[in-house]
Structure formats: C-alpha cells, structure tokens
CSV table of C-alpha atoms and ligand atoms in Angstrom, one decimal:
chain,number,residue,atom,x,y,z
Z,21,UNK,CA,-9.0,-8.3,19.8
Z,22,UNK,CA,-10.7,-10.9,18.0
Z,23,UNK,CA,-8.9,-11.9,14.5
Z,24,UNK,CA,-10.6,-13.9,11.5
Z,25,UNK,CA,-8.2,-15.6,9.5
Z,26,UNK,CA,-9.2,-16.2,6.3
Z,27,UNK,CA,-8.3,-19.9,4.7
Z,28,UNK,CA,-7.9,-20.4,1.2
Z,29,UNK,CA,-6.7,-24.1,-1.0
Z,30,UNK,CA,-3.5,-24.0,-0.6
Z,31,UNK,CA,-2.7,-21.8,2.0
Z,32,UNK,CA,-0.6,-22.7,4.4
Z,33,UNK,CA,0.7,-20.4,6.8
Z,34,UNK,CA,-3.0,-20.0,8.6
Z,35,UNK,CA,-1.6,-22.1,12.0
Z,36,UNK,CA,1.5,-19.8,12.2
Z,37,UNK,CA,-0.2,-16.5,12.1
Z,38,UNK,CA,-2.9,-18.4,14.6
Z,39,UNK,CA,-0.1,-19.1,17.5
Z,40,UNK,CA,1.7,-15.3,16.9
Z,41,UNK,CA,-1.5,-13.7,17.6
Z,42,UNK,CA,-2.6,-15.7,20.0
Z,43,UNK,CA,0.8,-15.8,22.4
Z,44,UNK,CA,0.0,-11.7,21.5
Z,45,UNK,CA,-3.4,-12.3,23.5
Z,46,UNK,CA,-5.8,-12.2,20.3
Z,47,UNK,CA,-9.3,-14.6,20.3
Z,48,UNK,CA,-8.4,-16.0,16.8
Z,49,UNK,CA,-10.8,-17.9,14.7
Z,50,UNK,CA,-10.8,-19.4,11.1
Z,51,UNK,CA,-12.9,-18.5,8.0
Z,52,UNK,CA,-12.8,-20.9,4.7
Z,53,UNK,CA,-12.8,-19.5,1.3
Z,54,UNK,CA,-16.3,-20.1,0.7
Z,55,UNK,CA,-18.2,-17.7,3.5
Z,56,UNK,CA,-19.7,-14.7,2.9
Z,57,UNK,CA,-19.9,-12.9,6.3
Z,58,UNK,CA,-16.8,-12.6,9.5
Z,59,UNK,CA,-17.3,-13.8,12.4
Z,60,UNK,CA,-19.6,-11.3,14.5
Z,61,UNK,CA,-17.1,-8.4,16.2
Z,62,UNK,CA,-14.4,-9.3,13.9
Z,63,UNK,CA,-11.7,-6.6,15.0
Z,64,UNK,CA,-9.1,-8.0,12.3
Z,65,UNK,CA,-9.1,-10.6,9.2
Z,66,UNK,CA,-5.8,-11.8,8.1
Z,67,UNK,CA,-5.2,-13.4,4.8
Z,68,UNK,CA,-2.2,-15.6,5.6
Z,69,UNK,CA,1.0,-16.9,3.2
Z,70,UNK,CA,0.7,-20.0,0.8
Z,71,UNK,CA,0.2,-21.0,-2.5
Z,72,UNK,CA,-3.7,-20.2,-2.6
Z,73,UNK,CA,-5.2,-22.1,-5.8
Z,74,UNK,CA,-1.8,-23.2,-6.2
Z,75,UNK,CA,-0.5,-20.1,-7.5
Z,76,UNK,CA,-2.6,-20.5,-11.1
Z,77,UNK,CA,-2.7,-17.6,-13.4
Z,78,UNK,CA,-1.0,-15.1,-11.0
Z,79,UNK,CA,-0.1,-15.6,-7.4
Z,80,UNK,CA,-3.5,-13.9,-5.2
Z,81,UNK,CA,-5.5,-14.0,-8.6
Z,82,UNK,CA,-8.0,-16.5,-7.6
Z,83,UNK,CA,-8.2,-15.9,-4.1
Z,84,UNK,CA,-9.1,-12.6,-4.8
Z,85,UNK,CA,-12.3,-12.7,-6.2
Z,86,UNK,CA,-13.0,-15.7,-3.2
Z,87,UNK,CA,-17.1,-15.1,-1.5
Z,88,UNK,CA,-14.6,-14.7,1.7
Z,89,UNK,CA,-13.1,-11.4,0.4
Z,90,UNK,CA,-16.5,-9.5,-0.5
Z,91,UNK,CA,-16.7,-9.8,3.7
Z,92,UNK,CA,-12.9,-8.7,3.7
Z,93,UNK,CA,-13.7,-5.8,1.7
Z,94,UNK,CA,-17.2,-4.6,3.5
Z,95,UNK,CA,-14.7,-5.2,6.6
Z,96,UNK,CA,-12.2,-3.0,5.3
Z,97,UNK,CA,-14.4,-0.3,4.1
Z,98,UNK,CA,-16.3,-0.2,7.9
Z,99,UNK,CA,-12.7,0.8,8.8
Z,100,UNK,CA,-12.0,-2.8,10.2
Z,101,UNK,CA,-8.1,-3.7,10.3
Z,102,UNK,CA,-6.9,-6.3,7.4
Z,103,UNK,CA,-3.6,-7.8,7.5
Z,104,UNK,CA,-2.6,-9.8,4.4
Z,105,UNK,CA,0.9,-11.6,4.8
Z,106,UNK,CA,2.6,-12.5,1.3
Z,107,UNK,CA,0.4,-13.8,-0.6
Z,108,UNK,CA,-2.1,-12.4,1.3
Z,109,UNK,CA,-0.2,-9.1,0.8
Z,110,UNK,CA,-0.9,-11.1,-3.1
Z,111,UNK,CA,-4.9,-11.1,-2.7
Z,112,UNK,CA,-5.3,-7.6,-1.1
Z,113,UNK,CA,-3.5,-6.4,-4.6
Z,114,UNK,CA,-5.4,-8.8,-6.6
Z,115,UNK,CA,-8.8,-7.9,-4.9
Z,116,UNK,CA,-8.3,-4.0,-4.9
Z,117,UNK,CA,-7.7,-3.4,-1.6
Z,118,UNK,CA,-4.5,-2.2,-2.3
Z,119,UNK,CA,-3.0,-0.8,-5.3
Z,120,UNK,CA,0.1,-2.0,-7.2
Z,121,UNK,CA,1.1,-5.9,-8.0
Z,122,UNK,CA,3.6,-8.2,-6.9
Z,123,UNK,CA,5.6,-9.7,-10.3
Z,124,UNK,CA,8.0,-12.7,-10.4
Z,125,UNK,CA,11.3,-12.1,-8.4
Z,126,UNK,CA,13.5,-10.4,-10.5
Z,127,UNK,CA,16.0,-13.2,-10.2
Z,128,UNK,CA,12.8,-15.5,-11.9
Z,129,UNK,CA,13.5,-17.7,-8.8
Z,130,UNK,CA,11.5,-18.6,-5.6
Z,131,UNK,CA,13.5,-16.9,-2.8
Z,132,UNK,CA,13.3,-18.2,1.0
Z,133,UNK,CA,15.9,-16.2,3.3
Z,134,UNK,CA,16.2,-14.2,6.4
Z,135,UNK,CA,15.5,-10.4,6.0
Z,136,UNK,CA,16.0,-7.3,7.6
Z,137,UNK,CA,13.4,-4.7,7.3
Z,138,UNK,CA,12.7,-1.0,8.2
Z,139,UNK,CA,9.8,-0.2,10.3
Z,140,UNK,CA,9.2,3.3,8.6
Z,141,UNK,CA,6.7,4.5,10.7
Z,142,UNK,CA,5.3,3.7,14.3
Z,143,UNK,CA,2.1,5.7,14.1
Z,144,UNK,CA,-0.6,2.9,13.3
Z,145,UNK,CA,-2.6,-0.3,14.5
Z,146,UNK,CA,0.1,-2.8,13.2
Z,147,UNK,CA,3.6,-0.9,14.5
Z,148,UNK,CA,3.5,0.9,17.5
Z,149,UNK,CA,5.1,-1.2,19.4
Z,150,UNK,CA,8.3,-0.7,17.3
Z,151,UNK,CA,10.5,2.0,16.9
Z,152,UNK,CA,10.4,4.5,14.0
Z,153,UNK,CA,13.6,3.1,11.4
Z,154,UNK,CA,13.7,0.4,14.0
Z,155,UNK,CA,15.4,-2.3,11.8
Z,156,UNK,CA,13.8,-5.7,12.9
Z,157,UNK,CA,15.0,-9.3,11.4
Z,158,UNK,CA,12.4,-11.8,9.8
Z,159,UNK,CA,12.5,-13.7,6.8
Z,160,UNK,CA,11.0,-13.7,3.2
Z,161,UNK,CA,9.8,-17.0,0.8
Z,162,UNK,CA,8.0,-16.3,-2.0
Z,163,UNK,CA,8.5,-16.4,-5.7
Z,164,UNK,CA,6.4,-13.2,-6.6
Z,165,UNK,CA,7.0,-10.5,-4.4
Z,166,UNK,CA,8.6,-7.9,-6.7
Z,167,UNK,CA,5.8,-5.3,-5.6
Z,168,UNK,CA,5.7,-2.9,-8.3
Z,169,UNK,CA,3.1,0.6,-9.2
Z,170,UNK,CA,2.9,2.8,-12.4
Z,171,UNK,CA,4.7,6.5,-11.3
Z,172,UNK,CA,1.8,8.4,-10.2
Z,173,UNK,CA,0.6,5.3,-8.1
Z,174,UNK,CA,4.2,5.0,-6.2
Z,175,UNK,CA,4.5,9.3,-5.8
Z,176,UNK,CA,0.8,8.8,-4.1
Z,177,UNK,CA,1.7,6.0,-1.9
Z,178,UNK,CA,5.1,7.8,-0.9
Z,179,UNK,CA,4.1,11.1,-0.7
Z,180,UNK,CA,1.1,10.1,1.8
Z,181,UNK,CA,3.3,7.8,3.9
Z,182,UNK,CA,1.8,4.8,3.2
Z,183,UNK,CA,5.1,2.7,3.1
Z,184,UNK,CA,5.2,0.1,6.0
Z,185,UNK,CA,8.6,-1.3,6.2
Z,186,UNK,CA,11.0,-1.8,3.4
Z,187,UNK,CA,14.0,-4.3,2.4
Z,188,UNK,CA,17.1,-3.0,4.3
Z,189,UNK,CA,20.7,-3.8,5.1
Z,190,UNK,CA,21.6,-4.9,8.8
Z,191,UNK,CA,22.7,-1.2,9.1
Z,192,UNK,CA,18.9,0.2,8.1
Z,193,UNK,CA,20.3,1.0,4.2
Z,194,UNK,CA,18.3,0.6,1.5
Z,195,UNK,CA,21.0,-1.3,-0.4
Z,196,UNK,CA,20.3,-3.5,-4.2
Z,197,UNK,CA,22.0,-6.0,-2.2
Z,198,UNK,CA,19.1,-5.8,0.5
Z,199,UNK,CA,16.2,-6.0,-2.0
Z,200,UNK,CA,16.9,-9.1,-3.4
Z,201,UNK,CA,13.5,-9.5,-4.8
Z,202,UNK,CA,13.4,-6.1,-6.9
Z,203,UNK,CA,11.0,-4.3,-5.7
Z,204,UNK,CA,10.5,-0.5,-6.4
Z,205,UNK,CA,11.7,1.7,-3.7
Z,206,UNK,CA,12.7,-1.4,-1.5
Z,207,UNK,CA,8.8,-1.4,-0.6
Z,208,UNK,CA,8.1,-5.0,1.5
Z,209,UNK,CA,4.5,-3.6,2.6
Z,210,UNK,CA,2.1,-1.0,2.3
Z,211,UNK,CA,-1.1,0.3,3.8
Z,212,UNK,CA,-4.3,1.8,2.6
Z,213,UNK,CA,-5.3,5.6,2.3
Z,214,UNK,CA,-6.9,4.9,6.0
Z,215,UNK,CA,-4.0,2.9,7.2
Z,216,UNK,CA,-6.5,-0.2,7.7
Z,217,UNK,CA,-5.2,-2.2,5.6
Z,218,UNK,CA,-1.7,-3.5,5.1
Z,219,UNK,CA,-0.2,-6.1,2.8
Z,220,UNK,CA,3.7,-7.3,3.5
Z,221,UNK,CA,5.7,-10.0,1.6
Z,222,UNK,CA,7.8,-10.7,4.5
Z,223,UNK,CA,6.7,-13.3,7.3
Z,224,UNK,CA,6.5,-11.9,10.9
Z,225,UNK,CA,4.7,-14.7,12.1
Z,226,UNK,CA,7.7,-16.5,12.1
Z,227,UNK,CA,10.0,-15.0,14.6
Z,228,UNK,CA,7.2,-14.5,17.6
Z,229,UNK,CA,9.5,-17.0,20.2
Z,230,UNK,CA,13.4,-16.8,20.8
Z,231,UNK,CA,13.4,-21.1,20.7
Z,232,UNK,CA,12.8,-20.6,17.0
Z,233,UNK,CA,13.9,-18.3,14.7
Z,234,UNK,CA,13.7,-15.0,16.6
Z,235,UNK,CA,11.1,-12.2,18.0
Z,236,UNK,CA,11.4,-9.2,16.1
Z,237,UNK,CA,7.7,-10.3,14.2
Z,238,UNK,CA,6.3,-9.6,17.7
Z,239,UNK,CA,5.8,-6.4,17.6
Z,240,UNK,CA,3.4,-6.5,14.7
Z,241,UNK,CA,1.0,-8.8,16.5
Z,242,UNK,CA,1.4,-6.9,19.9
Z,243,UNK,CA,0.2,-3.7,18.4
Z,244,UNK,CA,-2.4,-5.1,16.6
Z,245,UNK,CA,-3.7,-7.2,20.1
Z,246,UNK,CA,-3.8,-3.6,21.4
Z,247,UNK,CA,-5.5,-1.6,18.6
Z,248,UNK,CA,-9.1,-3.3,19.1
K,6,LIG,N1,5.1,-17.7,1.4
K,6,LIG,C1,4.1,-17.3,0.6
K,6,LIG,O1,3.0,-16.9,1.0
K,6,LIG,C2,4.3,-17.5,-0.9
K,6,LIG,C3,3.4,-16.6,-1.8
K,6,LIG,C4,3.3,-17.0,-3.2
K,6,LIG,N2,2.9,-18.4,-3.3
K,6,LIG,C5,4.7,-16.8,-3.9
K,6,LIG,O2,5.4,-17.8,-4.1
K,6,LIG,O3,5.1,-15.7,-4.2
C-alpha cells in the first residue's frame, strides 16, 4: 500500500496519520499543496486534519481548489482510494468529491472530546477489519463539523449505504446527547457512490497505540494497508 498524504498551510495532523499507517505497514510519502501529479503507484492520498489556510472563508474552502487536489480528483475518478480526515473530510466537500457541507458546530463552539462511533458497515477498503455496529472509541476537534445535505442528497446517501460511521452513545445509540456537533442523522463520515472516497470528522489516527489514547483507530488503517 503506498499512501500520499497531501499537506496543505496550516495543516497539522499530516505526521499523525504518517506513523498510524505506517505501524499499519503502508510506504507513506508527502505531497505539498502546490503539486500537480501523486506520487507514481499512489494506492491512497489522505488529506489530513488542521486548519488549512487557517480556516479563511470556510473551513476546506481554500484547500479545495489547491493544484494538489486536481491529482486528488483524477486519483479518485481512476478508482484510487481517498481518505480525508476532518478537515480533509472539509476539502473532499469543498472540492466535490463528496456531497454535503460541514457548518459551524451547532453549539457555535470548537469542540475537542473523545467520541464513540458506529462502524455501520464492514464491507469496504477502509473498515473490514471492524465489525458491522462495532462501536469503536476515538475522539473529535473541530469547530465545523456539523455535516449537513438538502433532503434528496441525505435519502441518496442513506438509501445507497453510503454512511461510514456515525456519532453514538457507549451503548451504539444514536442519542442528541452523542452528536454533540449537530449533525444530520448523526453522520461523522461518508463515502462516495464507488465507496473510494471517504471523508470523516473524527480522528482515528489518534488512538493507533494503547500508551496513548487507545487503538480502536487501527482498524481503519489496517484495512486500508490491506486493500492495495
Ligand atoms: N482537527 C481539524 O482538522 C479541525 C478542522 C477545522 N479546522 C475545524 O475547526 O473544523
């Protein structure tokens, strides 16, 4: 599996996504904003968490339309696998690659806490080594990730499965009290019509080693070392 991550001003979680694929057994190398082609056999490009462009005009906005992402997008559309991590997740909506937007936290606030999610299902590159409604523990930190879609967008993206994981209770319930961000349907991530692409608000990458934090995020980057 060899993974691109894609580095934008003000991003800032590129060396933690690095190490978690790496300790998964991925060849990871770096890309800055300003290329225009992936490193030759890219399997994967990952768009990591931060504050790219520090956040100006929306969060993703400017990152979108970055030289990088016109390779992102020729990636995506060979079938290539994307992974966008918050505001990664951010610049896949911004650039296209995946529909809806993520609006201010419906609290108005930046929230940073541990999270529980749903795995909802177990059938693509970036979950099979979870179990389906397997509830795993991570964490969130963002101040936009309230991911919202006009009603024929959401019944598309539902009714083809295309719901990742979403904000749950300890006990796998999708309670208010678990989606502290607002998001419709308790969505945290989605995926593309091919199920190439996915975009998540939550941060797996940081819960890959017991020492610190946890290792529920290991199962994302395990499946993905084995999809290539
Ligand atoms: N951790 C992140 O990637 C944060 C994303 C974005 N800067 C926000 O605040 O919503």
């Amino acid at each position: 599996m060899k993974a691109a991550i894609v580095v934008f001003p003000g991003s800032n979680r590129d060396a933690d996504v690095a190490r978690a694929l790496r300790l998964a057994g991925a060849e990871v190398s770096t890309v800055w904003h300003t290329e225009t082609e992936l490193p030759a056999g890219t399997d994967l490009a990952v768009l990591p968490g931060g504050f790219s462009y520090g956040d100006y005009l929306r969060c993703g906005a400017i990152a979108g339309r970055a030289h990088a992402m016109d390779a992102v997008r020729a990636h995506a559309a060979r079938g290539g696998l994307v992974l966008g991590i918050c505001n990664g997740f951010q610049i896949l909506c911004e650039s296209g690659l995946l529909p809806g937007v993520l609006m201010r936290n419906v609290n108005r606030r930046f929230i940073c806490h541990r999270q529980t999610l749903r795995v909802e299902r177990t059938d693509t590159a970036f979950t099979r080594a979870y179990a389906q409604h397997q509830v795993i523990d991570v964490c969130v930190a963002h101040g936009e990730g309230n991911y919202f879609a006009d009603p024929e967008t959401l019944a598309r993206i539902e009714g083809e499965g295309r719901v990742a994981f979403r904000y749950c209770d300890e006990a796998g319930q999708l309670t208010v009290k678990a989606n502290r961000n607002g998001s419709l349907n308790s969505i945290a991530g989605i995926y593309s019509e091919a199920r190439n692409v996915l975009g998540l608000m939550p941060h797996p990458e940081n819960f890959v080693e017991g020492l610190v934090g946890g290792t529920d995020g290991r199962g994302l980057f395990e499946s993905l070392a084995k999809a290539a």
